[in-house]
Every structure is written in C-alpha cells, then in structure tokens.
Coordinates of C-alpha atoms and ligand atoms in Angstrom, one line a residue:
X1 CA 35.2 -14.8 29.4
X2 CA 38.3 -16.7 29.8
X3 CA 41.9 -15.1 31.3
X4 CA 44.3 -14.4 31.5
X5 CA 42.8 -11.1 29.5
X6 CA 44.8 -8.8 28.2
X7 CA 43.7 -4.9 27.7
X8 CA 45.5 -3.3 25.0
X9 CA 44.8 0.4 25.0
X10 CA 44.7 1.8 21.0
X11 CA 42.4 4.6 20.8
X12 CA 44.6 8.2 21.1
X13 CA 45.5 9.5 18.3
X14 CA 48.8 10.0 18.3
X15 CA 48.7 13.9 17.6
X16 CA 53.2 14.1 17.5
X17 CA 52.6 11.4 14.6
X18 CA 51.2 14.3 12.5
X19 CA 48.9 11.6 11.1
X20 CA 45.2 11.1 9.4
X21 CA 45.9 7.1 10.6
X22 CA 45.3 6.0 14.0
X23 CA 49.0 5.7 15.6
X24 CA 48.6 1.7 16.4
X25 CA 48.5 1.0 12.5
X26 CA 51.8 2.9 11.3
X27 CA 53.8 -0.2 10.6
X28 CA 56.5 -1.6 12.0
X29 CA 58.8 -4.1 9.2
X30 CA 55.8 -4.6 7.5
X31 CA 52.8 -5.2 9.8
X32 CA 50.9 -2.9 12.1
X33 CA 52.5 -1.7 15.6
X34 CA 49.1 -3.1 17.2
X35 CA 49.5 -6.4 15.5
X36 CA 53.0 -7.1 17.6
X37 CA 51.9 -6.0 20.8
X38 CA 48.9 -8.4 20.4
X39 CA 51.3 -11.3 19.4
X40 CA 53.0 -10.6 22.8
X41 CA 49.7 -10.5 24.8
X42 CA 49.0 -13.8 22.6
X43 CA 52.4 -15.4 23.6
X44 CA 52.4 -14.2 27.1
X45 CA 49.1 -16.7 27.3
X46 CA 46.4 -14.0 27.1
X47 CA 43.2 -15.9 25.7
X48 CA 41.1 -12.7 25.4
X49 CA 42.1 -9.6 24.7
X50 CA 40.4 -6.9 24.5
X51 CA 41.7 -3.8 22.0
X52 CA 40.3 -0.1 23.1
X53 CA 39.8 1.8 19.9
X54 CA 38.8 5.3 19.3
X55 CA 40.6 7.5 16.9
X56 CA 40.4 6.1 13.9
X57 CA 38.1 3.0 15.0
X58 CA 36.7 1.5 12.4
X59 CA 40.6 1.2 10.4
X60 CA 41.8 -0.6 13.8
X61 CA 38.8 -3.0 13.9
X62 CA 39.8 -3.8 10.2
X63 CA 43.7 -4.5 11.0
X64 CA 42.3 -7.0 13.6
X65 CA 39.3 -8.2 11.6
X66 CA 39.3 -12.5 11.8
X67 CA 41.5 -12.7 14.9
X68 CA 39.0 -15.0 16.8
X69 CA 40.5 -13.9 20.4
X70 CA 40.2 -10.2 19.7
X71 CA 37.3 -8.3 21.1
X72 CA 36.9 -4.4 21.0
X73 CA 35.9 -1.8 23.5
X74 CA 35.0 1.7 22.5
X75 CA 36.2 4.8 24.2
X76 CA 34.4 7.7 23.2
X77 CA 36.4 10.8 24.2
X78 CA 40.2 10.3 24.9
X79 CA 39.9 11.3 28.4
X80 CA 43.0 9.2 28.9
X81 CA 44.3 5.6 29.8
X82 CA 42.2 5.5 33.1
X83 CA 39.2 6.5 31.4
X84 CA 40.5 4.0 28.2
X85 CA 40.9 0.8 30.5
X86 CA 37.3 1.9 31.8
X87 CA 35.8 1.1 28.5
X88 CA 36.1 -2.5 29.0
X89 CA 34.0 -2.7 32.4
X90 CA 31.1 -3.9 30.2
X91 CA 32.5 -6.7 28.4
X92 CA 34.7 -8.0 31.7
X93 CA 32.6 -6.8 34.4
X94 CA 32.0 -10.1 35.4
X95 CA 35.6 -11.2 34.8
X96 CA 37.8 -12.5 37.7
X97 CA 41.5 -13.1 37.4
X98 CA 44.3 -11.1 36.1
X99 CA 44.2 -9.2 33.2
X100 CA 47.6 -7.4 31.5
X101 CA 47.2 -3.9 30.1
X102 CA 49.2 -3.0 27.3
X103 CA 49.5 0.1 25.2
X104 CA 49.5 -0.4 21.4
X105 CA 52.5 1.9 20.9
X106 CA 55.0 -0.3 22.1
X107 CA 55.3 -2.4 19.3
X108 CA 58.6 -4.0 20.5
X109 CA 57.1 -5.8 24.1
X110 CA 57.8 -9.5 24.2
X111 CA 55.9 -11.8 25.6
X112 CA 58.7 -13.6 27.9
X113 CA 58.3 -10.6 31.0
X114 CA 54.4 -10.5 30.3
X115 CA 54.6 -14.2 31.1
X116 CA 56.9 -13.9 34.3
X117 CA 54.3 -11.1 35.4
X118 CA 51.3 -13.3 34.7
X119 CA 53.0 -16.3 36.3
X120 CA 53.6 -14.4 39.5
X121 CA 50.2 -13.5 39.6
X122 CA 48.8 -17.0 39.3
X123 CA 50.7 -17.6 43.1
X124 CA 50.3 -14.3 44.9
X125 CA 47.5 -12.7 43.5
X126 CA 48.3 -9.0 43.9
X127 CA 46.2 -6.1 43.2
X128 CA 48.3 -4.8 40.8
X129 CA 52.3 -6.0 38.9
X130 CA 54.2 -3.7 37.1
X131 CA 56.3 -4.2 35.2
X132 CA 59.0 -1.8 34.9
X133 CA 62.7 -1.0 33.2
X134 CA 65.7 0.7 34.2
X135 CA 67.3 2.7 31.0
X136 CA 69.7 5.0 30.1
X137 CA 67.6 7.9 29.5
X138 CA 64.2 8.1 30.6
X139 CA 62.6 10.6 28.9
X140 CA 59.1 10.5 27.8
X141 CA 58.2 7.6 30.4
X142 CA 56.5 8.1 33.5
X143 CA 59.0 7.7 36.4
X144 CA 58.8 4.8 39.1
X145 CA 59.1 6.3 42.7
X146 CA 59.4 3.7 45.4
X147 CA 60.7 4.7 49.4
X148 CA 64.0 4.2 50.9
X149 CA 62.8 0.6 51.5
X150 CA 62.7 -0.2 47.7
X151 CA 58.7 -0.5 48.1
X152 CA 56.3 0.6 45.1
X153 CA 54.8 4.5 46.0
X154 CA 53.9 5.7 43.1
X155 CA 54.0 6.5 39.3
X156 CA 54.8 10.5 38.2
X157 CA 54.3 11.0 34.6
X158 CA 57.4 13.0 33.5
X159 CA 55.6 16.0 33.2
X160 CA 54.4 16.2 36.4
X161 CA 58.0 15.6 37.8
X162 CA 60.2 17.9 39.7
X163 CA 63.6 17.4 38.9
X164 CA 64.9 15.0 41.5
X165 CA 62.3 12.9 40.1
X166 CA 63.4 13.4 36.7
X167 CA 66.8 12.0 37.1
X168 CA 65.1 8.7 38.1
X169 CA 65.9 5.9 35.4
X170 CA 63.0 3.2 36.4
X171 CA 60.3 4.1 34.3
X172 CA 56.8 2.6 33.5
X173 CA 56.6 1.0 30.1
X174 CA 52.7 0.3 31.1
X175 CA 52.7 -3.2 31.3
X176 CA 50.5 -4.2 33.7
X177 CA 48.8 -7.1 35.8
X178 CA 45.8 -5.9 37.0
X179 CA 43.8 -8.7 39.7
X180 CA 40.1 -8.1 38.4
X181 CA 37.5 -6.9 39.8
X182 CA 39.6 -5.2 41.8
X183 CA 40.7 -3.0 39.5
X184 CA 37.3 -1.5 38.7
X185 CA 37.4 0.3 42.2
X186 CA 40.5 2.1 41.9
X187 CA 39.6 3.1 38.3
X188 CA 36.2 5.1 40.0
X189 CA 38.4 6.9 42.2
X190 CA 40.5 8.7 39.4
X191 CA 40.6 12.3 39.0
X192 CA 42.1 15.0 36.8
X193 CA 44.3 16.6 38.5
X194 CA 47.2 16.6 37.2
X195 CA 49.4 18.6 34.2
X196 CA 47.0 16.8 31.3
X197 CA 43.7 16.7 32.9
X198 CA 43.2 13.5 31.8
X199 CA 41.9 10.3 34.2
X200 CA 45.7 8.4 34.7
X201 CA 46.1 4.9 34.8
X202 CA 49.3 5.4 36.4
X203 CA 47.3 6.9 39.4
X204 CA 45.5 2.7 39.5
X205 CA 48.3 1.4 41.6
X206 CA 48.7 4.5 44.2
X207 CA 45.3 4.5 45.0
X208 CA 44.9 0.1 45.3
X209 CA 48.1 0.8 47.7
X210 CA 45.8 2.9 50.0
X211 CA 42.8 0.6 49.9
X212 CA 45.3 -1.6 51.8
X213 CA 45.7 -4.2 48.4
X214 CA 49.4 -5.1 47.4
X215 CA 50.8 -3.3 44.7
X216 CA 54.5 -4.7 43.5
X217 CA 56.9 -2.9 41.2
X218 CA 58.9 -5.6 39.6
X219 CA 62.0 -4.4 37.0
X220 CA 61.7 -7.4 34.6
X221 CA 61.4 -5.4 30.9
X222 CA 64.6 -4.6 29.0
X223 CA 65.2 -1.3 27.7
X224 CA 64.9 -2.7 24.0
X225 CA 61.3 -4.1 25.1
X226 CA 59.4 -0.5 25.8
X227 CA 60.2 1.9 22.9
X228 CA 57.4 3.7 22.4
X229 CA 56.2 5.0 19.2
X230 CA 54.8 8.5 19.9
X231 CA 56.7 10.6 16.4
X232 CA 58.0 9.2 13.3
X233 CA 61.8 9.4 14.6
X234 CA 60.5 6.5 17.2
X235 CA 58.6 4.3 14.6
X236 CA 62.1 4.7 12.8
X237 CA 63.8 3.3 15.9
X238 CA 61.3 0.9 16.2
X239 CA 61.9 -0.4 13.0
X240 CA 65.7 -0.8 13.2
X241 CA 65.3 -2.7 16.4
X242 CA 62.6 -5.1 15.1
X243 CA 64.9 -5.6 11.8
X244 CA 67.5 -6.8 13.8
X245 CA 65.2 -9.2 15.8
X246 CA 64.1 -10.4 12.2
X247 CA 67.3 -10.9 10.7
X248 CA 68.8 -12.1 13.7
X249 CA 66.3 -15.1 13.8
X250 CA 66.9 -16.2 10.1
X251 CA 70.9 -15.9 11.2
X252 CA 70.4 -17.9 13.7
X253 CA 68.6 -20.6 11.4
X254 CA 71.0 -20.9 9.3
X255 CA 70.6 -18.0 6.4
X256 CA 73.4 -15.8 5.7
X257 CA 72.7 -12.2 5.4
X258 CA 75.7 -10.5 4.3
X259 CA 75.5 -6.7 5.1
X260 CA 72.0 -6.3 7.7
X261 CA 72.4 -2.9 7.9
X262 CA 71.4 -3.1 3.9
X263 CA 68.9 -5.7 3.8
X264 CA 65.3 -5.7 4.7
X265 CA 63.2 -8.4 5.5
X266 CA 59.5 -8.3 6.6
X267 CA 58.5 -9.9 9.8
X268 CA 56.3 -12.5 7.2
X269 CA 59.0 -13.4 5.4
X270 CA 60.1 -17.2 5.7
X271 CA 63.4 -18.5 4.6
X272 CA 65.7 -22.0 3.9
X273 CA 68.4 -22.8 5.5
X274 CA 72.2 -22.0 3.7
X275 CA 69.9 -19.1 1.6
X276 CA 72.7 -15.8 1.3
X277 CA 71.1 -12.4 1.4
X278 CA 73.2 -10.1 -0.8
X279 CA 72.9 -6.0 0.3
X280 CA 70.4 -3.8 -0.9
X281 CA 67.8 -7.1 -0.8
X282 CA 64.1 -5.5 0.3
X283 CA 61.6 -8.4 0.9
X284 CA 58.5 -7.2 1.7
X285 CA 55.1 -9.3 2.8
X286 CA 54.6 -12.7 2.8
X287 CA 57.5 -14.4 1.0
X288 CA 59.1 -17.8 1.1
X289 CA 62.3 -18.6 0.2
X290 CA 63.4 -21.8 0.1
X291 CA 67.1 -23.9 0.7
X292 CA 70.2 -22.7 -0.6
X293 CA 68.9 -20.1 -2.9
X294 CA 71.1 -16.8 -3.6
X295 CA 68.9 -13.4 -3.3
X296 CA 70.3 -9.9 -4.3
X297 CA 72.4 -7.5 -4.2
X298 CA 69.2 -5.3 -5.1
X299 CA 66.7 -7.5 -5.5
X300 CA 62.8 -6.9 -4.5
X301 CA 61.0 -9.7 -3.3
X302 CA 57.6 -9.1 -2.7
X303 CA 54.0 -10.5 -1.6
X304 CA 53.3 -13.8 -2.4
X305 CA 56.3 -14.8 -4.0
X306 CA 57.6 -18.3 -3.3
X307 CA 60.9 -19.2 -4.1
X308 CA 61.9 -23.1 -4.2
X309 CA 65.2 -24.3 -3.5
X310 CA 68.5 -23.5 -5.1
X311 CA 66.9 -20.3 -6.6
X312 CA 68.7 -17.6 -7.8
X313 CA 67.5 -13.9 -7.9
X314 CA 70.1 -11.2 -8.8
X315 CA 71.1 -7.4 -9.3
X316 CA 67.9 -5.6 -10.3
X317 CA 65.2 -8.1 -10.6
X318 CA 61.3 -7.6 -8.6
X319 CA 59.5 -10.3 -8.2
X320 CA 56.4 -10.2 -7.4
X321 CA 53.5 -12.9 -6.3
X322 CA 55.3 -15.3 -8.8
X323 CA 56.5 -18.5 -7.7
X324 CA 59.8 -20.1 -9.0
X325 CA 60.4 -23.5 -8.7
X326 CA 64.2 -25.7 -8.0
X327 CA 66.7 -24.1 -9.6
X328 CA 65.4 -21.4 -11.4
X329 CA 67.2 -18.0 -12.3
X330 CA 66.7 -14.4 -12.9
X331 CA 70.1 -13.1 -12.5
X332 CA 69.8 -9.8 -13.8
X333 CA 67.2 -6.8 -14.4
X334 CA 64.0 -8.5 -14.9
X335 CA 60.4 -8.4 -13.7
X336 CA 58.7 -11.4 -12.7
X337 CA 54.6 -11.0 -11.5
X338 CA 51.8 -12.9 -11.2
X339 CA 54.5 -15.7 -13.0
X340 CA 55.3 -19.2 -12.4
X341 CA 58.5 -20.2 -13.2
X342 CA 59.3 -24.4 -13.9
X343 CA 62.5 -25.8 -12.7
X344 CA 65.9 -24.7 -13.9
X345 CA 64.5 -22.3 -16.1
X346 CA 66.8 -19.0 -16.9
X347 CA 64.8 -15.9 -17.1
X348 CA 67.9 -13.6 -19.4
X349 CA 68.5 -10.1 -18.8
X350 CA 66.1 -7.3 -18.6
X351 CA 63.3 -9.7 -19.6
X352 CA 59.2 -9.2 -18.2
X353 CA 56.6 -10.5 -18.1
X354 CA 53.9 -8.0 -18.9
X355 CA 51.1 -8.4 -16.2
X356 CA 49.2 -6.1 -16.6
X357 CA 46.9 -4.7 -19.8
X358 CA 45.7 -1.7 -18.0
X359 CA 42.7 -3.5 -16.3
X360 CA 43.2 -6.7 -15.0
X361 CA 46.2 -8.7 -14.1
X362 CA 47.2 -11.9 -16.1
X363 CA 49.2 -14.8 -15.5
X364 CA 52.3 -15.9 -16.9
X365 CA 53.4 -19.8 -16.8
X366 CA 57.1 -20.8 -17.3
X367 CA 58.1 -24.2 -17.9
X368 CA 60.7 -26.4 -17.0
X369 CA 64.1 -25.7 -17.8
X370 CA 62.7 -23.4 -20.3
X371 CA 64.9 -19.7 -22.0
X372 CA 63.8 -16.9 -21.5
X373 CA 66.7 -14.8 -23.7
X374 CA 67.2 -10.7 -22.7
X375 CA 64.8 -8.6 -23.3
X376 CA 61.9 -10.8 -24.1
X377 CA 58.7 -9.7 -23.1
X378 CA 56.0 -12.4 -22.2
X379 CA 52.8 -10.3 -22.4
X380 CA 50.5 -12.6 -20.0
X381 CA 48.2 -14.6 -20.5
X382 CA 50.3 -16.8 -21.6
X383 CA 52.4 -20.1 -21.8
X384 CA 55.7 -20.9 -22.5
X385 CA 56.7 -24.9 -22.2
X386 CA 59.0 -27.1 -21.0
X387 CA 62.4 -26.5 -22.7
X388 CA 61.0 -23.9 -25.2
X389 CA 63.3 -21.2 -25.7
X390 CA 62.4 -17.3 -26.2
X391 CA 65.1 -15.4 -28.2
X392 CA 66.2 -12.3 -27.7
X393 CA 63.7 -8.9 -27.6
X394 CA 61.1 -11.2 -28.7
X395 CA 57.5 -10.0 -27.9
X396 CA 55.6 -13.5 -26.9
X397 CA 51.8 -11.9 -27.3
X398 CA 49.2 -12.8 -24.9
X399 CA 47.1 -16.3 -25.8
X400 CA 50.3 -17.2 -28.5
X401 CA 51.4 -20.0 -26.2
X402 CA 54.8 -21.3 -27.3
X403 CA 54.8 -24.9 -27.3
X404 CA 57.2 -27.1 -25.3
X405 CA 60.7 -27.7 -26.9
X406 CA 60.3 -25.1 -29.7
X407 CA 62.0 -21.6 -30.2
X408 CA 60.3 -17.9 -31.1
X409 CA 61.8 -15.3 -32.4
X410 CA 60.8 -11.7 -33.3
X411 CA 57.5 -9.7 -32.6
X412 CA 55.7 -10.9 -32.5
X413 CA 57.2 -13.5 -32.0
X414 CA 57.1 -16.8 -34.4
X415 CA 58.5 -20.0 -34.9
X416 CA 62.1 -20.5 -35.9
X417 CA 62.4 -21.4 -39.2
X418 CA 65.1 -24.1 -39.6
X419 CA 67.6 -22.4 -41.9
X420 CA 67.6 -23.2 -45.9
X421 CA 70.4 -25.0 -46.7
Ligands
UD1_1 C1 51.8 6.5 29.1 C2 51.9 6.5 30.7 C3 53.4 6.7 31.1 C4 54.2 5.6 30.4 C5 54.1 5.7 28.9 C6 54.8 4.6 28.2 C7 49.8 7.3 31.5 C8 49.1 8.4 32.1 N1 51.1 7.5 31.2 O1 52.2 7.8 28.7 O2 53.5 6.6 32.5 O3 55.6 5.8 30.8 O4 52.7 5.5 28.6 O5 54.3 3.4 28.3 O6 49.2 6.2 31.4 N2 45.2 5.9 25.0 C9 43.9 5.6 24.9 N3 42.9 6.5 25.3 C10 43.3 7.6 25.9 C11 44.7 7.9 26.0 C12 45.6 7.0 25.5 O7 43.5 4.5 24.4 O8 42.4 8.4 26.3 C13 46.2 4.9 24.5 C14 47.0 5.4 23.3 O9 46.4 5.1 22.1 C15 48.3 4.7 23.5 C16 48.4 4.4 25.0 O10 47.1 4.6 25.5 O11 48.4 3.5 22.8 C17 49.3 5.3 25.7 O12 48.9 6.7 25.5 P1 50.0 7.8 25.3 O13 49.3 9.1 25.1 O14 51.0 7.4 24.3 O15 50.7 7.8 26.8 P2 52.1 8.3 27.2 O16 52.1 9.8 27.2 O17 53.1 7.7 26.3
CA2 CA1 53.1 6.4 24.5

C-alpha cells in the first residue's frame, strides 16, 4: 500500500438531509461533496485513499467508479466514526506511515493545511495531528479543550459539553494525521459512553495521550475550510462559498464576470481569457469557453458545449453539447443541441435546432459563416453549408441538407427561386 493514505469517512446517512441519497453525493456547484474532499486528500499528496461507504453504498462506489487511487472499505452498521475508521484495518493493516482522516461532508477542505499536517508528520512522527480552526461560532463542531499550558487534552463533542466548554471557539473540523499502526490500538480501546452511544473518533487522540504517544493540536484550517454539510441550509452555504472560489479563479485569469452574485459556473467549467460573463449566466458541467467570447445576460450553457474564440451567446439562448466555432453567434432566444456551428455563422432570433424526434437524439451541423434567419427550425439530422442561408420560420426537415451557398425558404423549406423578371 503506499502513503501517505488518506481515510475519508462517507458512510452515515445524513438523517438532517431528509434524504433517500447518501449525504456525500448531494452536490456541491455541480459535482459530488465526496468528489472535493477527495481532490484535497489527492492534492495534499495522499496516494491511497481509502472511502468508508455504508448508507447508500453502492451509489458512492459509482460516484468514485474509475478513480485508480480510490479503494473502499465497508462499514456495516453506523456505529460511528471510531467504529467507521475501523473498517479499513483490513485493507491497511499492514500499513505503516501516516494516514489523514477526512469526513466526506466537508466538501470545502483544501489541500494546503492537509499538506502542512502531513509535512509535519514526515519530521516528528506523532501519534496523532489535528488539525483544528478557531471561528466565530462553533456550533455543531466538537470543541478542542487543551490545559492552561496550551497542550492538546481532549476533544468534547458539543453535545456532551457543559457550558464553559461551549463558549470554546477551537473546534475539530476532523482532519486528521493519524501515525499507523498506532492508531489501531487506540481505536480497540473505544467505548460508548457518551450522549450518542456511538464508538468516537474524537475519543482516538485522548486515549494515544495516555498510552504515553504525542498527540498535537495544531490551529492551521480557516473557518471557510470546515463547513460541514449536515441539512440543506449548509449544502446552500457550501455552495455559495465554493462559487466564489470558482468565479474568483476565472477572475483571477483574466475573465470578467460582471455581477457574481448572478452568475453560475460549475467547478468543470473552463474558460479564455478577456471572456465577459453577463448576469443571470448558469453554466453547468463540463463546458469550455474560449478567448474573448461574450456569454449572457441569461444564457444556459450546458454539458459538453465548447465554445471557440470570439463567440457570442446572448439573452435567452441554451446551448447544449453543441460546439461553436471562431466567431459564431446566437444573440438572442435560441436553442442550440447536439449542434455544431462553423465560423462566423449567425444563428437569428428564436431559431432551434430540433434534436430530438421523441426517441433518439440527432445531430445538427452548421457551416461556416452560414444564416440561420429567426425562427428557423433545423429539425436534425441534418446539414446546412458554408454560407447557405436559412430564411425566416423556415422548417429545414431532417436528411434535406441545404447545400453550401444557397438559400431555403418556407416549410418545408425549398430553394429560392430567383425572381421572374
Ligand atoms: C464529527 C465529529 C466532531 C466534528 C464534526 C465536524 C465525531 C464523534 N465527531 O461530528 O467532533 O466537529 O464531525 O467535522 O467524530 N460517518 C461514518 N460512519 C459512522 C458515522 C459517521 O462513516 O458510523 C461519517 C459520516 O458519513 C460523515 C462523517 O463520518 O461523513 C462525520 O459524521 P457526522 O455524523 O457528520 O459527525 P458530526 O456529528 O458532524
Ligand atoms: Ca458532520
């Protein structure tokens, strides 16, 4: 097995979620909670990590399907995160070195504090790092207790606090360095005894303390870093904090987004440099957008849609898995999907392309500097070709490929006469 390891606990259910999905895979800007707190064990230099699944199993297995360093441990019974982190004796029982634990409902963790933790680890080899943060308000966490010297003592979940404890603001966001095997000896000890009955991990570092191993309590999360998701108002804040991490990297390469607070753009989502996001812009899943391109106000990008440079996308228009190449436009109230759109063509006005018969989904190709005029609909499959032009409400019907340089007119629609002189 090779370390670091990280653990990432993921098998409660979440109950406050009021959920039939397992609480990891409610989605953060696009992608699964679990998926970003295993990017952080990822970046923090984990090169195993192992994902603890219970509730709802089989759909966490399937978010993480393909990821090569992902391996899975089963916990049977929720018995809590003691008993969770004991599910992965088996497959690192004969692990040695440090090995983070993570919980999956903290979708915001980054991996720069993981990494300081780790790094520390690599010289002094502690029994146990934690990682902890001082915030405003504390509730929900487990509170940090440590004696009048400042040493670690011990971890009180909040509802096992008295009320001087309470008031304490350095809390446990569960980010852990655990020295293995080590760890597997405080986990035996564990016992129920306390408000939840359940077998604490938070009880791990106490009990290493008083087999004489050194336990350190280090404050190096942010308050931002350790929102966890445990109801919908959370995931909500989650959400708005991750968005603003999102939009504040594509500010900071060079795209202009106009009014964030009305803009959405999925974590996938790649775009050019001097690019302007009007408001009301939603771009969901993986999307590319390219150099200088204009997007919005209201305008729905969605999955697979690949945008070239100088692009422009305006009030009212979805597009969806289409591509659109230099210089293309759809600046008003018009559907593009399953489309490809040629260079400096002009898609007009409430035009569509028709993708869909019902039963299957069919493919539109726009060429080159071609005219698409208002309120044409394109019913795919089909063709239209370089420089052709589309008039107005025409109905181009699927297999009638318009040729290159011509216009059609009508529905459905037909060659342009030349006029009769
Ligand atoms: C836990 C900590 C608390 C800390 C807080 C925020 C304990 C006892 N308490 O409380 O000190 O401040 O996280 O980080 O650890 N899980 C399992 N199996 C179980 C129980 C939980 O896999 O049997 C997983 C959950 O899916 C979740 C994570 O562990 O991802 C944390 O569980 P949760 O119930 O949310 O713990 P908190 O009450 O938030
Ligand atoms: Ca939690």
């Amino acid at each position: 097995m090779e370390g670091p390891v990280a653990i990432i606990l993921a098998a409660g259910h979440g109950k406050r979620m009021k959920s039939e999905k397992a609480k990891v895979l409610h989605e953060v800007c696009g992608q699964p909670m679990i998926h970003y707190v295993v990017e952080a064990a990822r970046g923090a230099g984990a090169r195993t990590i192992v994902v603890v699944v219970g509730f709802g199993a089989d759909q966490v297995r399937e978010a993480l399907g393909g990821e090569p360093d992902v391996v899975f441990a089963t916990q049977t019974r929720q018995l809590g995160t003691g008993d969770a982190v004991k599910a992965c004796h088996d497959i690192l029982k004969d692990y040695r070195g440090p090995a983070m634990v993570l919980v999956g409902d903290e979708p915001l963790v980054r991996p720069g504090p993981l990494a300081d933790l780790i790094a520390r680890h690599t010289q002094e080899k502690d029994a146990c790092l934690l990682g902890t943060a001082v915030v405003p308000d504390p509730t929900g966490f487990g509170r940090v207790l440590r004696d009048s010297a400042g040493r670690f003592l011990r971890i009180v979940e909040e509802r096992d606090c008295n009320p001087q404890e309470k008031a304490i603001r350095e809390v446990n966001p569960s980010c852990y360095v655990f020295d293995l095997p080590g760890l597997w000896d405080a986990l035996d000890q564990l016992n129920t005894s306390n408000a939840q009955g359940e077998y604490y991990l938070t009880d791990a570092p106490t009990l290493l303390q008083s087999m004489g191993r050194k336990v350190v309590a280090l404050p190096v999360l942010e308050p931002d870093d350790i929102l966890g998701v445990n109801a919908r108002q959370h995931l909500a804040q989650a959400h708005a904090i991750m968005q603003a991490r999102i939009q504040d990297h594509w500010m900071s390469e060079g795209v202009s987004i106009v009014d964030p607070r009305n803009t959405y753009i999925d974590g996938r989502a790649r775009i050019g440099r001097d690019t302007v996001i009007l408001p009301f812009t939603v771009i969901t899943g993986s999307v590319s957008i390219g150099l200088d391109c204009k997007v919005g106000p209201f305008s729905h990008l969605r999955e697979g849609t690949v945008l070239g440079d100088g692009v422009e996308v305006g009030a009212f228009v979805e597009v969806n898995r289409s591509q659109m190449e230099t210089g293309a436009r759809a600046r008003h109230l018009a559907y593009l999907g399953d489309a490809h759109v040629g260079a400096n063509a002009n898609i007009g006005a409430t035009a569509v392309t028709a993708n869909f018969n019902g039963r299957t989904k069919g493919e539109t190709r726009i060429g080159a500097g071609a005219q698409i005029g208002s309120g044409a609909i394109l019913v795919a499959p089909v063709s239209v070709g370089d420089g052709a032009t589309v008039g107005a409400n025409a109905v181009v019907t699927s297999g009638r490929d318009v040729p290159g340089a011509t216009t059609v007119v009508g529905v459905p629609a037909r060659p342009l006469k030349p006029k009769a002189r």
